[in-house]
Amino acid sequence: MLSLTAKSACDGLLPLTIGSVSAAEMGLPALTALGCRADQQKALSSALKTHHGLALPATQRATGKASARCLWYGAQYLLIGPKPHASLAKTAALVDQTDGFAAITLKGRHSREVLARLVPIDLSPAVFKQGHSARSLLQHIHISITRVSKDGFLILAPRSMAGTLIKDLKSAMQTVAARDAL
C-alpha cells in the first residue's frame, strides 16, 4: 500500500544562511483568509480585538506579533497564528489557507538589500516601517512582505512557488554576501 508523508512547503530547502542573512521556514499553526465587505470592517475589527487581541490592519499594514498577526492582503486580510474564533464568521468569509502558503522569515543585517534585489518596493526603514505589509510581484510570483523587526521580514508566497522563491532568495543572498565581502 502507498504511504504518503506530509512535507512542509520548504522541506529540504531551508534553513539557509549566507553572509549575514538567514532564511527559515516559519511553521504556521493556522493561516486564514478573512474576506469582508467594507461595511463589515468595523464589526470584524471589533471581533478580532475581542477574541484575538488584534485590530484589523489599515491598507499595507499588519497588526499583532509573531504568535498572532493580521495582515492586509489586498481585498482581504490574513489571520496568522490562531484558529479564527467562530464569531468572526458573522462578519467575514473565513477560508483556511494554512496549506496553501509558504511562510519564510528573512533576517539579518543585509536582509533589506537581499529583498531590494528582488522586488520593486522601497524597503528603507523610513518608508517601510515595522508593521508595514505589501504585496508585490517577484519575477512571476505574487508575494506578501511584512517587516516584523528592524532587520526581519515575513514573506508569504503560494506553496507551489516555494522552490522558485527560495532559489531567487538564495541567489540574491549570494550576491549581497559577495558584495559585502569586497
PDB file of C-alpha atoms in Angstrom:
ATOM      1  CA  MET A   1       0.000   0.000   0.000  1.00  0.00           C
ATOM      2  CA  LEU A   2       1.197   3.522  -0.833  1.00  0.00           C
ATOM      3  CA  SER A   3       2.142   5.610   2.178  1.00  0.00           C
ATOM      4  CA  LEU A   4       2.036   9.400   1.936  1.00  0.00           C
ATOM      5  CA  THR A   5       4.188  11.652   4.065  1.00  0.00           C
ATOM      6  CA  ALA A   6       3.244  15.263   4.732  1.00  0.00           C
ATOM      7  CA  LYS A   7       6.025  17.713   3.936  1.00  0.00           C
ATOM      8  CA  SER A   8       6.295  21.408   4.553  1.00  0.00           C
ATOM      9  CA  ALA A   9       6.425  23.827   1.633  1.00  0.00           C
ATOM     10  CA  CYS A  10      10.156  24.401   2.113  1.00  0.00           C
ATOM     11  CA  ASP A  11      11.158  20.856   3.087  1.00  0.00           C
ATOM     12  CA  GLY A  12      14.824  20.267   2.339  1.00  0.00           C
ATOM     13  CA  LEU A  13      15.346  23.835   1.089  1.00  0.00           C
ATOM     14  CA  LEU A  14      15.542  25.814   4.324  1.00  0.00           C
ATOM     15  CA  PRO A  15      17.066  26.910   6.661  1.00  0.00           C
ATOM     16  CA  LEU A  16      19.712  28.796   4.735  1.00  0.00           C
ATOM     17  CA  THR A  17      22.332  31.289   5.922  1.00  0.00           C
ATOM     18  CA  ILE A  18      24.570  33.165   3.518  1.00  0.00           C
ATOM     19  CA  GLY A  19      26.650  36.057   4.763  1.00  0.00           C
ATOM     20  CA  SER A  20      24.694  37.999   7.351  1.00  0.00           C
ATOM     21  CA  VAL A  21      21.260  36.900   6.122  1.00  0.00           C
ATOM     22  CA  SER A  22      19.253  33.852   7.177  1.00  0.00           C
ATOM     23  CA  ALA A  23      16.102  32.415   5.644  1.00  0.00           C
ATOM     24  CA  ALA A  24      13.979  29.929   7.547  1.00  0.00           C
ATOM     25  CA  GLU A  25      10.565  28.402   7.143  1.00  0.00           C
ATOM     26  CA  MET A  26       8.011  29.641   9.620  1.00  0.00           C
ATOM     27  CA  GLY A  27       5.694  26.891  10.722  1.00  0.00           C
ATOM     28  CA  LEU A  28       2.129  28.150  10.503  1.00  0.00           C
ATOM     29  CA  PRO A  29      -0.275  26.825  13.114  1.00  0.00           C
ATOM     30  CA  ALA A  30      -3.077  28.431  11.103  1.00  0.00           C
ATOM     31  CA  LEU A  31      -3.429  30.901   8.261  1.00  0.00           C
ATOM     32  CA  THR A  32      -6.954  32.058   7.482  1.00  0.00           C
ATOM     33  CA  ALA A  33      -8.139  34.418   4.766  1.00  0.00           C
ATOM     34  CA  LEU A  34     -10.748  36.861   6.066  1.00  0.00           C
ATOM     35  CA  GLY A  35     -12.940  38.392   3.396  1.00  0.00           C
ATOM     36  CA  CYS A  36     -15.494  41.019   4.318  1.00  0.00           C
ATOM     37  CA  ARG A  37     -17.460  43.831   2.752  1.00  0.00           C
ATOM     38  CA  ALA A  38     -16.354  47.384   3.527  1.00  0.00           C
ATOM     39  CA  ASP A  39     -19.458  47.951   5.664  1.00  0.00           C
ATOM     40  CA  GLN A  40     -18.460  44.975   7.869  1.00  0.00           C
ATOM     41  CA  GLN A  41     -14.862  46.017   8.573  1.00  0.00           C
ATOM     42  CA  LYS A  42     -15.622  47.736  11.901  1.00  0.00           C
ATOM     43  CA  ALA A  43     -17.540  44.709  13.152  1.00  0.00           C
ATOM     44  CA  LEU A  44     -14.742  42.358  12.016  1.00  0.00           C
ATOM     45  CA  SER A  45     -12.130  44.551  13.692  1.00  0.00           C
ATOM     46  CA  SER A  46     -14.153  44.516  16.910  1.00  0.00           C
ATOM     47  CA  ALA A  47     -14.448  40.718  16.828  1.00  0.00           C
ATOM     48  CA  LEU A  48     -10.704  40.371  16.152  1.00  0.00           C
ATOM     49  CA  LYS A  49      -9.936  42.614  19.146  1.00  0.00           C
ATOM     50  CA  THR A  50     -12.318  40.736  21.414  1.00  0.00           C
ATOM     51  CA  HIS A  51     -11.225  37.210  20.527  1.00  0.00           C
ATOM     52  CA  HIS A  52      -7.632  37.575  19.323  1.00  0.00           C
ATOM     53  CA  GLY A  53      -6.391  40.909  20.693  1.00  0.00           C
ATOM     54  CA  LEU A  54      -5.771  42.208  17.163  1.00  0.00           C
ATOM     55  CA  ALA A  55      -7.116  45.183  15.269  1.00  0.00           C
ATOM     56  CA  LEU A  56      -7.955  44.923  11.591  1.00  0.00           C
ATOM     57  CA  PRO A  57      -4.927  46.464   9.855  1.00  0.00           C
ATOM     58  CA  ALA A  58      -5.060  49.505   7.617  1.00  0.00           C
ATOM     59  CA  THR A  59      -4.069  49.221   3.961  1.00  0.00           C
ATOM     60  CA  GLN A  60      -0.492  47.960   3.605  1.00  0.00           C
ATOM     61  CA  ARG A  61      -0.157  47.325   7.328  1.00  0.00           C
ATOM     62  CA  ALA A  62      -0.056  44.438   9.781  1.00  0.00           C
ATOM     63  CA  THR A  63      -1.128  44.195  13.409  1.00  0.00           C
ATOM     64  CA  GLY A  64      -0.081  41.837  16.167  1.00  0.00           C
ATOM     65  CA  LYS A  65       3.103  39.925  16.855  1.00  0.00           C
ATOM     66  CA  ALA A  66       4.669  36.582  15.980  1.00  0.00           C
ATOM     67  CA  SER A  67       2.106  34.447  17.830  1.00  0.00           C
ATOM     68  CA  ALA A  68      -0.925  36.231  16.355  1.00  0.00           C
ATOM     69  CA  ARG A  69      -0.790  38.570  13.396  1.00  0.00           C
ATOM     70  CA  CYS A  70      -3.294  40.028  10.939  1.00  0.00           C
ATOM     71  CA  LEU A  71      -2.061  41.261   7.538  1.00  0.00           C
ATOM     72  CA  TRP A  72      -3.680  43.425   4.923  1.00  0.00           C
ATOM     73  CA  TYR A  73      -3.692  41.266   1.793  1.00  0.00           C
ATOM     74  CA  GLY A  74      -5.250  43.301  -0.968  1.00  0.00           C
ATOM     75  CA  ALA A  75      -9.022  42.875  -0.924  1.00  0.00           C
ATOM     76  CA  GLN A  76      -8.854  40.618   2.125  1.00  0.00           C
ATOM     77  CA  TYR A  77      -6.897  40.031   5.315  1.00  0.00           C
ATOM     78  CA  LEU A  78      -4.813  37.116   6.557  1.00  0.00           C
ATOM     79  CA  LEU A  79      -5.036  35.943  10.161  1.00  0.00           C
ATOM     80  CA  ILE A  80      -1.773  34.181  11.021  1.00  0.00           C
ATOM     81  CA  GLY A  81      -1.348  32.091  14.154  1.00  0.00           C
ATOM     82  CA  PRO A  82      -4.602  31.382  15.950  1.00  0.00           C
ATOM     83  CA  LYS A  83      -7.502  29.478  14.509  1.00  0.00           C
ATOM     84  CA  PRO A  84     -10.245  32.054  13.976  1.00  0.00           C
ATOM     85  CA  HIS A  85     -12.919  32.334  16.639  1.00  0.00           C
ATOM     86  CA  ALA A  86     -16.324  31.212  15.294  1.00  0.00           C
ATOM     87  CA  SER A  87     -17.801  34.697  15.800  1.00  0.00           C
ATOM     88  CA  LEU A  88     -15.607  36.059  13.003  1.00  0.00           C
ATOM     89  CA  ALA A  89     -17.786  34.148  10.538  1.00  0.00           C
ATOM     90  CA  LYS A  90     -20.667  36.526  11.326  1.00  0.00           C
ATOM     91  CA  THR A  91     -18.870  39.389   9.569  1.00  0.00           C
ATOM     92  CA  ALA A  92     -16.385  37.720   7.234  1.00  0.00           C
ATOM     93  CA  ALA A  93     -15.901  34.736   4.974  1.00  0.00           C
ATOM     94  CA  LEU A  94     -13.248  32.514   6.567  1.00  0.00           C
ATOM     95  CA  VAL A  95     -11.109  30.321   4.342  1.00  0.00           C
ATOM     96  CA  ASP A  96      -8.354  28.107   5.759  1.00  0.00           C
ATOM     97  CA  GLN A  97      -5.191  28.756   3.731  1.00  0.00           C
ATOM     98  CA  THR A  98      -2.716  27.028   6.043  1.00  0.00           C
ATOM     99  CA  ASP A  99      -1.531  24.507   3.468  1.00  0.00           C
ATOM    100  CA  GLY A 100      -1.672  26.961   0.565  1.00  0.00           C
ATOM    101  CA  PHE A 101       1.243  29.203   1.511  1.00  0.00           C
ATOM    102  CA  ALA A 102       4.949  29.020   2.191  1.00  0.00           C
ATOM    103  CA  ALA A 103       5.923  31.316   5.066  1.00  0.00           C
ATOM    104  CA  ILE A 104       9.567  32.358   5.180  1.00  0.00           C
ATOM    105  CA  THR A 105      11.349  34.592   7.644  1.00  0.00           C
ATOM    106  CA  LEU A 106      14.286  36.527   6.272  1.00  0.00           C
ATOM    107  CA  LYS A 107      16.504  38.252   8.781  1.00  0.00           C
ATOM    108  CA  GLY A 108      19.930  39.688   9.162  1.00  0.00           C
ATOM    109  CA  ARG A 109      21.900  42.873   8.707  1.00  0.00           C
ATOM    110  CA  HIS A 110      21.529  42.833   4.907  1.00  0.00           C
ATOM    111  CA  SER A 111      18.046  41.329   4.605  1.00  0.00           C
ATOM    112  CA  ARG A 112      16.647  44.570   3.155  1.00  0.00           C
ATOM    113  CA  GLU A 113      19.342  44.615   0.467  1.00  0.00           C
ATOM    114  CA  VAL A 114      18.519  40.998  -0.441  1.00  0.00           C
ATOM    115  CA  LEU A 115      14.833  41.812  -0.899  1.00  0.00           C
ATOM    116  CA  ALA A 116      15.639  45.040  -2.743  1.00  0.00           C
ATOM    117  CA  ARG A 117      17.283  42.931  -5.456  1.00  0.00           C
ATOM    118  CA  LEU A 118      14.032  41.047  -5.958  1.00  0.00           C
ATOM    119  CA  VAL A 119      11.063  43.383  -5.504  1.00  0.00           C
ATOM    120  CA  PRO A 120      10.289  46.921  -6.689  1.00  0.00           C
ATOM    121  CA  ILE A 121       9.392  48.249  -3.215  1.00  0.00           C
ATOM    122  CA  ASP A 122      11.175  50.923  -1.182  1.00  0.00           C
ATOM    123  CA  LEU A 123      12.091  48.825   1.859  1.00  0.00           C
ATOM    124  CA  SER A 124      14.055  51.545   3.631  1.00  0.00           C
ATOM    125  CA  PRO A 125      13.180  51.716   7.333  1.00  0.00           C
ATOM    126  CA  ALA A 126      11.972  55.314   6.949  1.00  0.00           C
ATOM    127  CA  VAL A 127       9.347  54.223   4.405  1.00  0.00           C
ATOM    128  CA  PHE A 128       8.661  50.527   5.087  1.00  0.00           C
ATOM    129  CA  LYS A 129       8.494  50.513   8.873  1.00  0.00           C
ATOM    130  CA  GLN A 130       7.876  47.636  11.233  1.00  0.00           C
ATOM    131  CA  GLY A 131       4.278  46.521  10.794  1.00  0.00           C
ATOM    132  CA  HIS A 132       4.145  47.554   7.144  1.00  0.00           C
ATOM    133  CA  SER A 133       2.954  44.924   4.731  1.00  0.00           C
ATOM    134  CA  ALA A 134       2.904  44.937   0.937  1.00  0.00           C
ATOM    135  CA  ARG A 135       2.029  42.659  -1.918  1.00  0.00           C
ATOM    136  CA  SER A 136       4.473  42.530  -4.778  1.00  0.00           C
ATOM    137  CA  LEU A 137       5.452  40.596  -7.830  1.00  0.00           C
ATOM    138  CA  LEU A 138       8.758  38.762  -7.550  1.00  0.00           C
ATOM    139  CA  GLN A 139       9.503  37.654 -11.084  1.00  0.00           C
ATOM    140  CA  HIS A 140       6.160  35.920 -11.704  1.00  0.00           C
ATOM    141  CA  ILE A 141       5.328  35.114  -8.071  1.00  0.00           C
ATOM    142  CA  HIS A 142       2.808  37.168  -6.114  1.00  0.00           C
ATOM    143  CA  ILE A 143       4.218  37.527  -2.619  1.00  0.00           C
ATOM    144  CA  SER A 144       3.448  39.374   0.591  1.00  0.00           C
ATOM    145  CA  ILE A 145       6.262  41.045   2.531  1.00  0.00           C
ATOM    146  CA  THR A 146       5.827  42.261   6.103  1.00  0.00           C
ATOM    147  CA  ARG A 147       8.534  43.947   8.151  1.00  0.00           C
ATOM    148  CA  VAL A 148       8.437  42.192  11.529  1.00  0.00           C
ATOM    149  CA  SER A 149      11.585  43.713  13.083  1.00  0.00           C
ATOM    150  CA  LYS A 150      14.404  46.107  12.241  1.00  0.00           C
ATOM    151  CA  ASP A 151      16.167  43.513  10.087  1.00  0.00           C
ATOM    152  CA  GLY A 152      13.437  40.890   9.746  1.00  0.00           C
ATOM    153  CA  PHE A 153      10.742  40.193   7.182  1.00  0.00           C
ATOM    154  CA  LEU A 154       7.940  37.676   6.830  1.00  0.00           C
ATOM    155  CA  ILE A 155       7.430  36.550   3.242  1.00  0.00           C
ATOM    156  CA  LEU A 156       4.310  34.675   2.172  1.00  0.00           C
ATOM    157  CA  ALA A 157       4.109  33.013  -1.217  1.00  0.00           C
ATOM    158  CA  PRO A 158       1.953  30.343  -2.809  1.00  0.00           C
ATOM    159  CA  ARG A 159       3.127  26.933  -1.665  1.00  0.00           C
ATOM    160  CA  SER A 160       3.571  25.809  -5.263  1.00  0.00           C
ATOM    161  CA  MET A 161       6.170  28.558  -5.806  1.00  0.00           C
ATOM    162  CA  ALA A 162       8.277  27.935  -2.675  1.00  0.00           C
ATOM    163  CA  GLY A 163      11.170  26.354  -4.584  1.00  0.00           C
ATOM    164  CA  THR A 164      11.361  29.220  -7.073  1.00  0.00           C
ATOM    165  CA  LEU A 165      11.169  31.817  -4.306  1.00  0.00           C
ATOM    166  CA  ILE A 166      13.954  30.142  -2.327  1.00  0.00           C
ATOM    167  CA  LYS A 167      16.128  29.851  -5.436  1.00  0.00           C
ATOM    168  CA  ASP A 168      15.711  33.588  -6.067  1.00  0.00           C
ATOM    169  CA  LEU A 169      16.349  34.450  -2.405  1.00  0.00           C
ATOM    170  CA  LYS A 170      19.475  32.279  -2.372  1.00  0.00           C
ATOM    171  CA  SER A 171      20.839  33.974  -5.493  1.00  0.00           C
ATOM    172  CA  ALA A 172      20.199  37.439  -4.039  1.00  0.00           C
ATOM    173  CA  MET A 173      21.733  36.398  -0.703  1.00  0.00           C
ATOM    174  CA  GLN A 174      24.873  35.175  -2.503  1.00  0.00           C
ATOM    175  CA  THR A 175      25.167  38.424  -4.470  1.00  0.00           C
ATOM    176  CA  VAL A 176      24.776  40.613  -1.390  1.00  0.00           C
ATOM    177  CA  ALA A 177      27.251  38.485   0.605  1.00  0.00           C
ATOM    178  CA  ALA A 178      29.803  38.658  -2.213  1.00  0.00           C
ATOM    179  CA  ARG A 179      29.416  42.440  -2.422  1.00  0.00           C
ATOM    180  CA  ASP A 180      29.769  42.726   1.344  1.00  0.00           C
ATOM    181  CA  ALA A 181      32.952  40.610   1.285  1.00  0.00           C
ATOM    182  CA  LEU A 182      34.716  43.089  -1.033  1.00  0.00           C
TER     183      LEU A 182
END
